Amino acid sequence: MPRFRIISIALHLLVSVWALFVLAPVVWMVLAGFRTRADIFTQPLGLPKSLGFDAFVRAWNTGIAGFILNSVLVTVASVGLIVAVSSVAAYVLARSDHPALKWIYVLIVASFAVPAQSVLVPLYQIISGAGLLNSLFAIVLPYAAYGIPFTTVLFYAFFLEFPRELEEAARLDGCNRLQVITRVVLPLSGSAMASAAIFQAVFVWNEFLLALLLLTDKRIKTLPLGMLNLRGQFSADWPAIMAGVTMVTLPMLILFVLAQRYFVRSLAGLGK
Amino acid sequence: MISGALRGLRLAGWNGAMLAPALALVGVFVLIPSVVTLAGSFFAFGITSSAWRFVGLDNYLQAFADPIFWVALRNNIIIIVGSIISQVGLGAILAAILDRGIKRGSTVYRTITFMPVVISSVAVSLIWLMIYDPNVGALNALVKAIGLRPPRLGWLGDPSISILMMLVTAAWANVGFQMVLVLAGLQAIPKELYEAAALDGARGLKAFWYVTLPGIRNILVVGILITTIGGLKVFDFVFVMTGGGPANATQVMGTYIYLQAFTLGNMGYADAISIILLLIALALGVAQLKLSRRG
Amino acid sequence: MKIGNMIGLGRIAAAALMLAAIAAPAAAEDVTLKMWTLDNTGYPEFIAQAAEKFKKLHPGVTVVHETFPGDQYKTSIQVALVGSAPPDVFFNWAGQDAARLVKDGLVLDLTELGNADGGFRHTLSEGWQDTFRYDGGIYGVPVDAVSVYLYYNKGFFDEHKLLPPKAFSELTGLCKAVRAIDPNIVPMPLGNAGRWKAIHLMTMLNERVVGQAASAADYGLTAPADQLFTNPGYAGAYGALLEMQDAGCFEDAPNATESEQADVMFSSGVSPMAWCGTWCMSDFDTAGVPYDMVRFPAIEGGKGDAGAYFLVPEGYQVSSKTAHPDLAAAWVSFLVSDAQAEKFAEILKFLPANANSIDKVDGATEHFKFAAADMASYSAGVNVLDVLLEASVAEAYLNATVEVLNRTLTPEQAVAQIRDVALKAKATAGL
């Protein structure tokens, strides 16, 4: 089937071009970290002349380890809070037909539409007024607040389809209402949880705007700020900037490739 | 509205206890700030001054007369429309190819295409900032290597193309996500539908039109919604790559609010722009609800 | 609605405070002074050694030093000062921003505190003290001043028998001469991606063409509305900028080039000239490029005072929220004492406000001594436009300059835009 052959080759070519377009900047980022400033300036497209780690050391010394630690802490705390708080809220909303709860659901859906940009000024004033600027704890709260609406809506849809017979059976076995949630509903909601957790983790890990506003102390900056810091510190020292970005990005990429099955599946689940 | 809700809560203590944490967080960090923003938009006050002066609708009138406000709004629209075409469009095409077009290597292609999704937007901005750099950038060198002339003012320095360069970067970062979304939808379409269509004589493009597209309609709506909201909220790319420059040419609502509030110290004016952004976001949300209900 | 919200708010605030209290280090009797400065090379080293010596005089006082890149500094400092955790002491440029902080009551009046034993008012000259004087009070301690010079590569100039410019036409002539030697050499790169590099040039061009005597009323927004920024000299100054661009002085995309990239082009010998601050000396020394420096030349037919030159005083201000005003004042006074000024000049290679021991500075280069002597000889200091102008006017000037370089605005259109913004700012300020 020559016609089919030609189409197949053309399609392969098309996806290959895009794959190449995606890969090239990543490869270039890694290579740039091994080059020297003068070398990049005179030959932007050249390859590294030697495998020196100077730029990596320079970038590492800006405190990348600390930024990573801060980001891990903030992400774990925020995602934990979001999932815990949203799941119980969504469960109650999905199981009760009290009229007040309908309104609360609408309110939560509406707050999903509020962009953080549009409340920057009062958000800053509230956190500052509570004396919580420059505290990792303080940034977890708004992160959670901005993750909760979406996650609650997601769980709400999930719980509506959750088989009630299981819950009733548990009640008959003598579980109280809290135990029904913790022993029956939550353990069986793994996929929805994972989906929401991964989505929120990506959001929190990358969040930049609120961090820019609320974290100015270098010791508690998260990774996105840490990377911006690289640019502030090295300005046009591209090897050092790219070395820093590589050190932060490459582990994430490797992690992703290893776990991509779960990753892709859970994100794809959002569309359902 | 909230008072009614809370009176109901007191009647149902259990429900209240379960909902309280979510409501407290959303209330303190989303709802109350929205109301405070609305109130602030009727005042003139600076970041460092405590004196609030009531100015009525002046801040809104100022926004409508401010050419940079319109530039920012226009840029948001360009980014939204451009991203829907490039990200959802390209994502859907790639997904369709990976789903049925090719037999070998689809996992590898999918992994590579999706990869940028896990790279933080600041990192993406820095990588592309270097690619676009007029002195050390790869793009200039590539364009010169094939005998063309790069833009004299630089990829990000030329006001007529800088916003398009942002679109390219955004597409690089987000097409993978859209592709995976659509791919999941495609794989959920029962094979029998294609077989039935084939019996009716619908193959290839016709099958795509009559079977595939209706099958992923809802997914496409979700993808378009995510892209639209993302385009409305865009901040990181612009802030890191151009800071809204050259001379406000790439300013978007998010960066303009930040500039007015925290650099120029016009808090009340920033609040007014924020409310306009908020209203647009709410309107889009309602439109989406309507759209998805119809489907 | 209110009660419900307040319950929510109260609960969260209480939880927050409890956790914050747990997270915070145990309160010690020791005093901590938080200090913010720019991230210039050497600043951490200078502050660290000073803090150590200060601790000997004031046991129990620890200085926590945080540095910020220049681009974000102005924003960060405003946001921090109104926040809950402002620095006790912070760097600032003497100018419009410092004045605004004074007006909003965010910085401490140091007039009396500086008179204490060892206070800065006994070590700094009256002239220097005046740089942070607003409404009669002294609201900051000047620590140094910076200027901007035209650097040239001596090796390149000798090799091609070029001479440093004595007049503006010679400068444009030099650019043409360099391009004639090799069209690919950028004679004087202008890294304006951060927008301030060209504003430094415009500061000098405005001074050369218009002159401070005429520009002061425009800059201060005190000129009558019908005259504000109507002096044709402003467009003329932009015209001079375009003359330089037409002579091939700059690279193709100055607005997309990082300032540091431009500096590196000079220090690595790729470009023979640079328009760079006195803070560039130490980097150029380190790079080992053979250079010399001259003032920006006079412009033929210009109305400026030939002896006036670029001079931006910088210093430290004390937050009015500090819990330790006496110690904060003692600390900033200590930083400008004779011994510390000498250390400051030695480590940062900046010209200290306290020049008493300038001759004793270790490792002072010829260039440093030249700049020190030259800066003392200006007939008048010219403050940089983006520090001097009201915030919105400064923003307009920064953007207009970008557009003039991009040729998206003519000089006349650019000045008209600036004038519009200045008129609004004047009306808002009630001037």
CSV table of C-alpha atoms in Angstrom, one decimal, chain A residues 4 7-8 11-26 28-29 32 37 40-45 81 85-86 88-93 96 98 100-101 103-104 106-127 138 140-142 144-146 148-150 152 177-178 181 199 202 205-209 212-213 223-225 227-228 230-231 236 238-239 241-242 245 248-249 252-253 256-257 260-261 263-265 267-272, chain B residues 1-2 4-9 11-12 14-16 18-19 21-23 25-26 28-34 36-37 45 47 52 86 90 93-94 97-98 100-105 107 109-124 126-131 133 135-139 141-142 145 168 171-172 175-177 180-181 184 188 218-219 222 225-226 229 232-236 239-241 253-255 257-258 261-262 267 270-271 273-275 277-278 281-282 285 289:
chain,number,residue,atom,x,y,z
A,4,PHE,CA,-0.6,4.4,3.1
A,7,ILE,CA,0.9,9.2,4.5
A,8,SER,CA,2.5,7.3,7.4
A,11,LEU,CA,2.7,11.8,9.7
A,12,HIS,CA,5.9,10.5,11.3
A,13,LEU,CA,7.7,13.5,9.8
A,14,LEU,CA,5.2,15.9,11.2
A,15,VAL,CA,5.4,14.6,14.8
A,16,SER,CA,9.2,14.3,14.5
A,17,VAL,CA,9.5,17.9,13.6
A,18,TRP,CA,7.5,18.9,16.6
A,19,ALA,CA,9.4,16.5,18.9
A,20,LEU,CA,12.7,18.0,17.6
A,21,PHE,CA,11.3,21.5,18.2
A,22,VAL,CA,10.5,20.5,21.8
A,23,LEU,CA,13.8,18.8,22.4
A,24,ALA,CA,16.2,21.4,20.9
A,25,PRO,CA,15.8,24.1,23.5
A,26,VAL,CA,16.2,21.5,26.3
A,28,TRP,CA,20.6,23.6,24.1
A,29,MET,CA,20.0,24.5,27.8
A,32,ALA,CA,25.0,26.1,27.4
A,37,ARG,CA,30.6,33.3,28.0
A,40,ILE,CA,28.8,31.6,23.4
A,41,PHE,CA,29.1,35.2,22.3
A,42,THR,CA,31.4,34.4,19.4
A,43,GLN,CA,29.7,31.2,18.4
A,44,PRO,CA,26.1,31.0,19.6
A,45,LEU,CA,25.5,27.6,17.9
A,81,LEU,CA,-3.9,20.8,52.6
A,85,VAL,CA,-9.8,20.1,52.8
A,86,SER,CA,-11.3,19.8,49.4
A,88,VAL,CA,-14.2,16.4,52.9
A,89,ALA,CA,-15.9,19.6,51.6
A,90,ALA,CA,-16.8,18.0,48.3
A,91,TYR,CA,-18.0,14.9,50.0
A,92,VAL,CA,-20.4,16.9,52.2
A,93,LEU,CA,-21.6,19.0,49.2
A,96,SER,CA,-26.4,16.7,51.2
A,98,HIS,CA,-29.5,21.3,52.1
A,100,ALA,CA,-27.5,26.5,51.9
A,101,LEU,CA,-25.0,24.0,50.6
A,103,TRP,CA,-25.2,28.3,47.5
A,104,ILE,CA,-21.8,27.3,49.0
A,106,VAL,CA,-21.9,28.1,43.6
A,107,LEU,CA,-19.7,30.3,45.7
A,108,ILE,CA,-16.8,27.9,45.4
A,109,VAL,CA,-17.3,27.5,41.7
A,110,ALA,CA,-17.4,31.3,41.3
A,111,SER,CA,-14.1,31.7,43.3
A,112,PHE,CA,-12.5,29.3,40.8
A,113,ALA,CA,-12.8,32.2,38.3
A,114,VAL,CA,-11.0,34.7,40.4
A,115,PRO,CA,-7.5,35.2,39.1
A,116,ALA,CA,-4.8,35.8,41.8
A,117,GLN,CA,-3.7,38.9,39.8
A,118,SER,CA,-7.0,40.6,40.5
A,119,VAL,CA,-6.6,40.4,44.3
A,120,LEU,CA,-2.9,41.1,44.6
A,121,VAL,CA,-3.2,44.3,46.6
A,122,PRO,CA,-5.5,43.1,49.4
A,123,LEU,CA,-3.8,39.7,49.5
A,124,TYR,CA,-0.6,41.4,50.2
A,125,GLN,CA,-2.2,43.6,52.8
A,126,ILE,CA,-3.8,40.6,54.6
A,127,ILE,CA,-0.7,38.5,54.7
A,138,ALA,CA,2.0,31.9,55.0
A,140,VAL,CA,0.9,27.6,51.8
A,141,LEU,CA,-2.5,29.2,52.8
A,142,PRO,CA,-3.2,31.2,49.6
A,144,ALA,CA,-4.3,26.1,49.2
A,145,ALA,CA,-7.1,28.7,48.8
A,146,TYR,CA,-6.5,28.9,45.1
A,148,ILE,CA,-9.4,24.3,46.7
A,149,PRO,CA,-12.2,25.5,44.3
A,150,PHE,CA,-11.0,23.5,41.4
A,152,THR,CA,-13.5,20.6,45.2
A,177,ARG,CA,-19.8,9.4,59.6
A,178,LEU,CA,-16.2,10.3,59.9
A,181,ILE,CA,-15.1,8.9,55.0
A,199,PHE,CA,-2.3,18.8,39.0
A,202,VAL,CA,2.5,21.2,39.2
A,205,TRP,CA,5.8,23.9,42.2
A,206,ASN,CA,5.7,26.5,39.4
A,207,GLU,CA,3.8,29.3,41.1
A,208,PHE,CA,5.6,32.6,40.7
A,209,LEU,CA,3.4,35.6,41.1
A,212,LEU,CA,7.3,37.1,44.0
A,213,LEU,CA,5.1,39.3,46.2
A,223,LEU,CA,12.5,27.6,43.1
A,224,PRO,CA,10.8,29.9,40.5
A,225,LEU,CA,12.2,32.9,42.5
A,227,MET,CA,15.8,30.9,39.1
A,228,LEU,CA,14.8,34.5,38.7
A,230,LEU,CA,20.0,33.5,39.0
A,231,ARG,CA,19.2,36.1,36.3
A,236,ALA,CA,24.2,38.1,31.0
A,238,TRP,CA,24.2,32.7,30.4
A,239,PRO,CA,26.3,29.6,31.1
A,241,ILE,CA,21.9,30.8,34.3
A,242,MET,CA,21.5,27.8,32.1
A,245,VAL,CA,18.1,26.0,35.2
A,248,VAL,CA,16.5,22.4,38.5
A,249,THR,CA,14.9,21.1,35.4
A,252,MET,CA,12.1,16.9,37.1
A,253,LEU,CA,12.3,15.7,33.5
A,256,PHE,CA,8.6,12.7,34.6
A,257,VAL,CA,10.0,10.2,32.1
A,260,GLN,CA,5.1,9.5,32.9
A,261,ARG,CA,2.5,6.8,32.7
A,263,PHE,CA,1.5,11.5,35.3
A,264,VAL,CA,-0.1,11.6,31.8
A,265,ARG,CA,-3.0,9.4,32.9
A,267,LEU,CA,-3.7,14.8,34.0
A,268,ALA,CA,-5.7,13.3,31.2
A,269,GLY,CA,-8.3,12.3,33.8
A,270,LEU,CA,-9.0,16.0,34.3
A,271,GLY,CA,-10.7,16.2,30.9
A,272,LYS,CA,-13.3,13.7,31.9
B,1,MET,CA,-25.6,35.1,50.6
B,2,ILE,CA,-22.8,34.0,52.9
B,4,GLY,CA,-27.7,32.5,54.7
B,5,ALA,CA,-25.2,29.8,54.0
B,6,LEU,CA,-23.8,30.1,57.5
B,7,ARG,CA,-27.1,30.0,59.2
B,8,GLY,CA,-27.7,26.8,57.4
B,9,LEU,CA,-24.4,25.6,58.6
B,11,LEU,CA,-28.2,23.9,61.7
B,12,ALA,CA,-26.0,21.2,60.4
B,14,TRP,CA,-21.4,18.2,60.9
B,15,ASN,CA,-21.6,19.8,57.5
B,16,GLY,CA,-20.2,23.0,58.9
B,18,MET,CA,-16.4,19.6,57.1
B,19,LEU,CA,-16.8,22.7,55.1
B,21,PRO,CA,-11.6,24.8,56.5
B,22,ALA,CA,-12.4,25.1,52.8
B,23,LEU,CA,-14.7,28.1,53.3
B,25,LEU,CA,-9.3,29.6,53.2
B,26,VAL,CA,-11.3,30.5,50.2
B,28,VAL,CA,-9.9,34.9,53.5
B,29,PHE,CA,-7.7,34.6,50.5
B,30,VAL,CA,-10.1,34.7,47.5
B,31,LEU,CA,-13.6,36.2,48.4
B,32,ILE,CA,-12.7,38.9,51.0
B,33,PRO,CA,-9.8,40.1,48.9
B,34,SER,CA,-12.2,40.4,45.9
B,36,VAL,CA,-11.6,44.7,49.2
B,37,THR,CA,-10.3,45.1,45.6
B,45,PHE,CA,-4.2,55.5,47.4
B,47,ILE,CA,1.5,51.7,48.2
B,52,TRP,CA,-7.3,57.0,50.9
B,86,SER,CA,-1.7,27.0,18.2
B,90,LEU,CA,-1.8,21.6,17.2
B,93,ILE,CA,-3.7,17.3,15.4
B,94,LEU,CA,-0.7,15.7,17.1
B,97,ILE,CA,-1.8,11.4,14.5
B,98,LEU,CA,-0.5,9.5,17.6
B,100,ARG,CA,-4.5,6.4,14.8
B,101,GLY,CA,-2.0,7.8,12.3
B,102,ILE,CA,1.2,6.0,13.3
B,103,LYS,CA,1.9,2.7,14.7
B,104,ARG,CA,5.4,2.8,16.1
B,105,GLY,CA,7.0,5.2,18.6
B,107,THR,CA,4.9,6.7,23.4
B,109,TYR,CA,6.6,11.1,20.8
B,110,ARG,CA,4.1,11.6,23.5
B,111,THR,CA,6.7,11.7,26.2
B,112,ILE,CA,8.8,14.2,24.4
B,113,THR,CA,5.9,16.5,23.5
B,114,PHE,CA,4.6,16.5,27.0
B,115,MET,CA,8.0,17.1,28.6
B,116,PRO,CA,7.8,21.0,28.8
B,117,VAL,CA,4.7,20.8,30.9
B,118,VAL,CA,6.8,19.8,33.9
B,119,ILE,CA,9.3,22.6,33.4
B,120,SER,CA,8.4,25.7,35.5
B,121,SER,CA,7.3,28.7,33.6
B,122,VAL,CA,10.2,30.8,34.9
B,123,ALA,CA,12.7,28.2,33.6
B,124,VAL,CA,10.9,28.1,30.3
B,126,LEU,CA,14.8,31.9,30.9
B,127,ILE,CA,15.6,29.2,28.3
B,128,TRP,CA,13.7,31.1,25.6
B,129,LEU,CA,15.0,34.5,26.7
B,130,MET,CA,18.5,33.1,25.8
B,131,ILE,CA,17.2,31.6,22.5
B,133,ASP,CA,18.8,37.0,22.7
B,135,ASN,CA,23.8,38.6,20.8
B,136,VAL,CA,24.1,35.1,22.0
B,137,GLY,CA,20.8,33.6,20.9
B,138,ALA,CA,20.4,30.4,18.9
B,139,LEU,CA,17.5,31.8,16.8
B,141,ALA,CA,22.4,32.4,14.6
B,142,LEU,CA,20.1,29.9,12.9
B,145,ALA,CA,23.0,30.4,9.0
B,168,VAL,CA,5.7,30.5,20.3
B,171,ALA,CA,3.0,26.8,22.5
B,172,TRP,CA,6.3,25.1,23.1
B,175,VAL,CA,1.0,21.9,23.3
B,176,GLY,CA,1.9,18.6,25.1
B,177,PHE,CA,-0.7,19.1,27.8
B,180,VAL,CA,-2.5,14.4,26.2
B,181,LEU,CA,-6.0,15.8,27.0
B,184,ALA,CA,-7.4,10.6,26.4
B,188,ALA,CA,-12.3,6.8,25.0
B,218,ASN,CA,-16.3,18.2,25.4
B,219,ILE,CA,-12.6,17.6,25.8
B,222,VAL,CA,-12.2,21.9,28.4
B,225,LEU,CA,-11.4,26.8,28.6
B,226,ILE,CA,-8.0,26.0,30.3
B,229,ILE,CA,-8.1,31.2,31.5
B,232,LEU,CA,-6.2,35.7,30.8
B,233,LYS,CA,-3.9,35.1,33.7
B,234,VAL,CA,-0.6,35.0,31.8
B,235,PHE,CA,2.1,36.7,33.9
B,236,ASP,CA,5.3,34.7,34.3
B,239,PHE,CA,7.4,39.3,33.4
B,240,VAL,CA,10.5,37.3,33.0
B,241,MET,CA,11.1,37.7,29.2
B,253,MET,CA,-3.4,42.7,32.3
B,254,GLY,CA,-1.4,40.8,34.9
B,255,THR,CA,1.9,42.6,34.5
B,257,ILE,CA,-1.7,45.5,37.4
B,258,TYR,CA,1.7,44.6,39.0
B,261,ALA,CA,0.3,48.7,42.0
B,262,PHE,CA,3.8,47.8,43.1
B,267,MET,CA,-3.0,51.0,44.2
B,270,ALA,CA,-4.5,48.8,39.9
B,271,ASP,CA,-7.6,47.7,41.9
B,273,ILE,CA,-8.0,47.2,36.4
B,274,SER,CA,-8.1,44.1,38.7
B,275,ILE,CA,-11.9,44.3,38.9
B,277,LEU,CA,-10.0,41.5,34.8
B,278,LEU,CA,-12.1,39.7,37.4
B,281,ALA,CA,-12.9,36.0,34.0
B,282,LEU,CA,-16.3,35.6,35.6
B,285,GLY,CA,-16.6,31.2,33.5
B,289,LEU,CA,-20.8,26.7,32.1
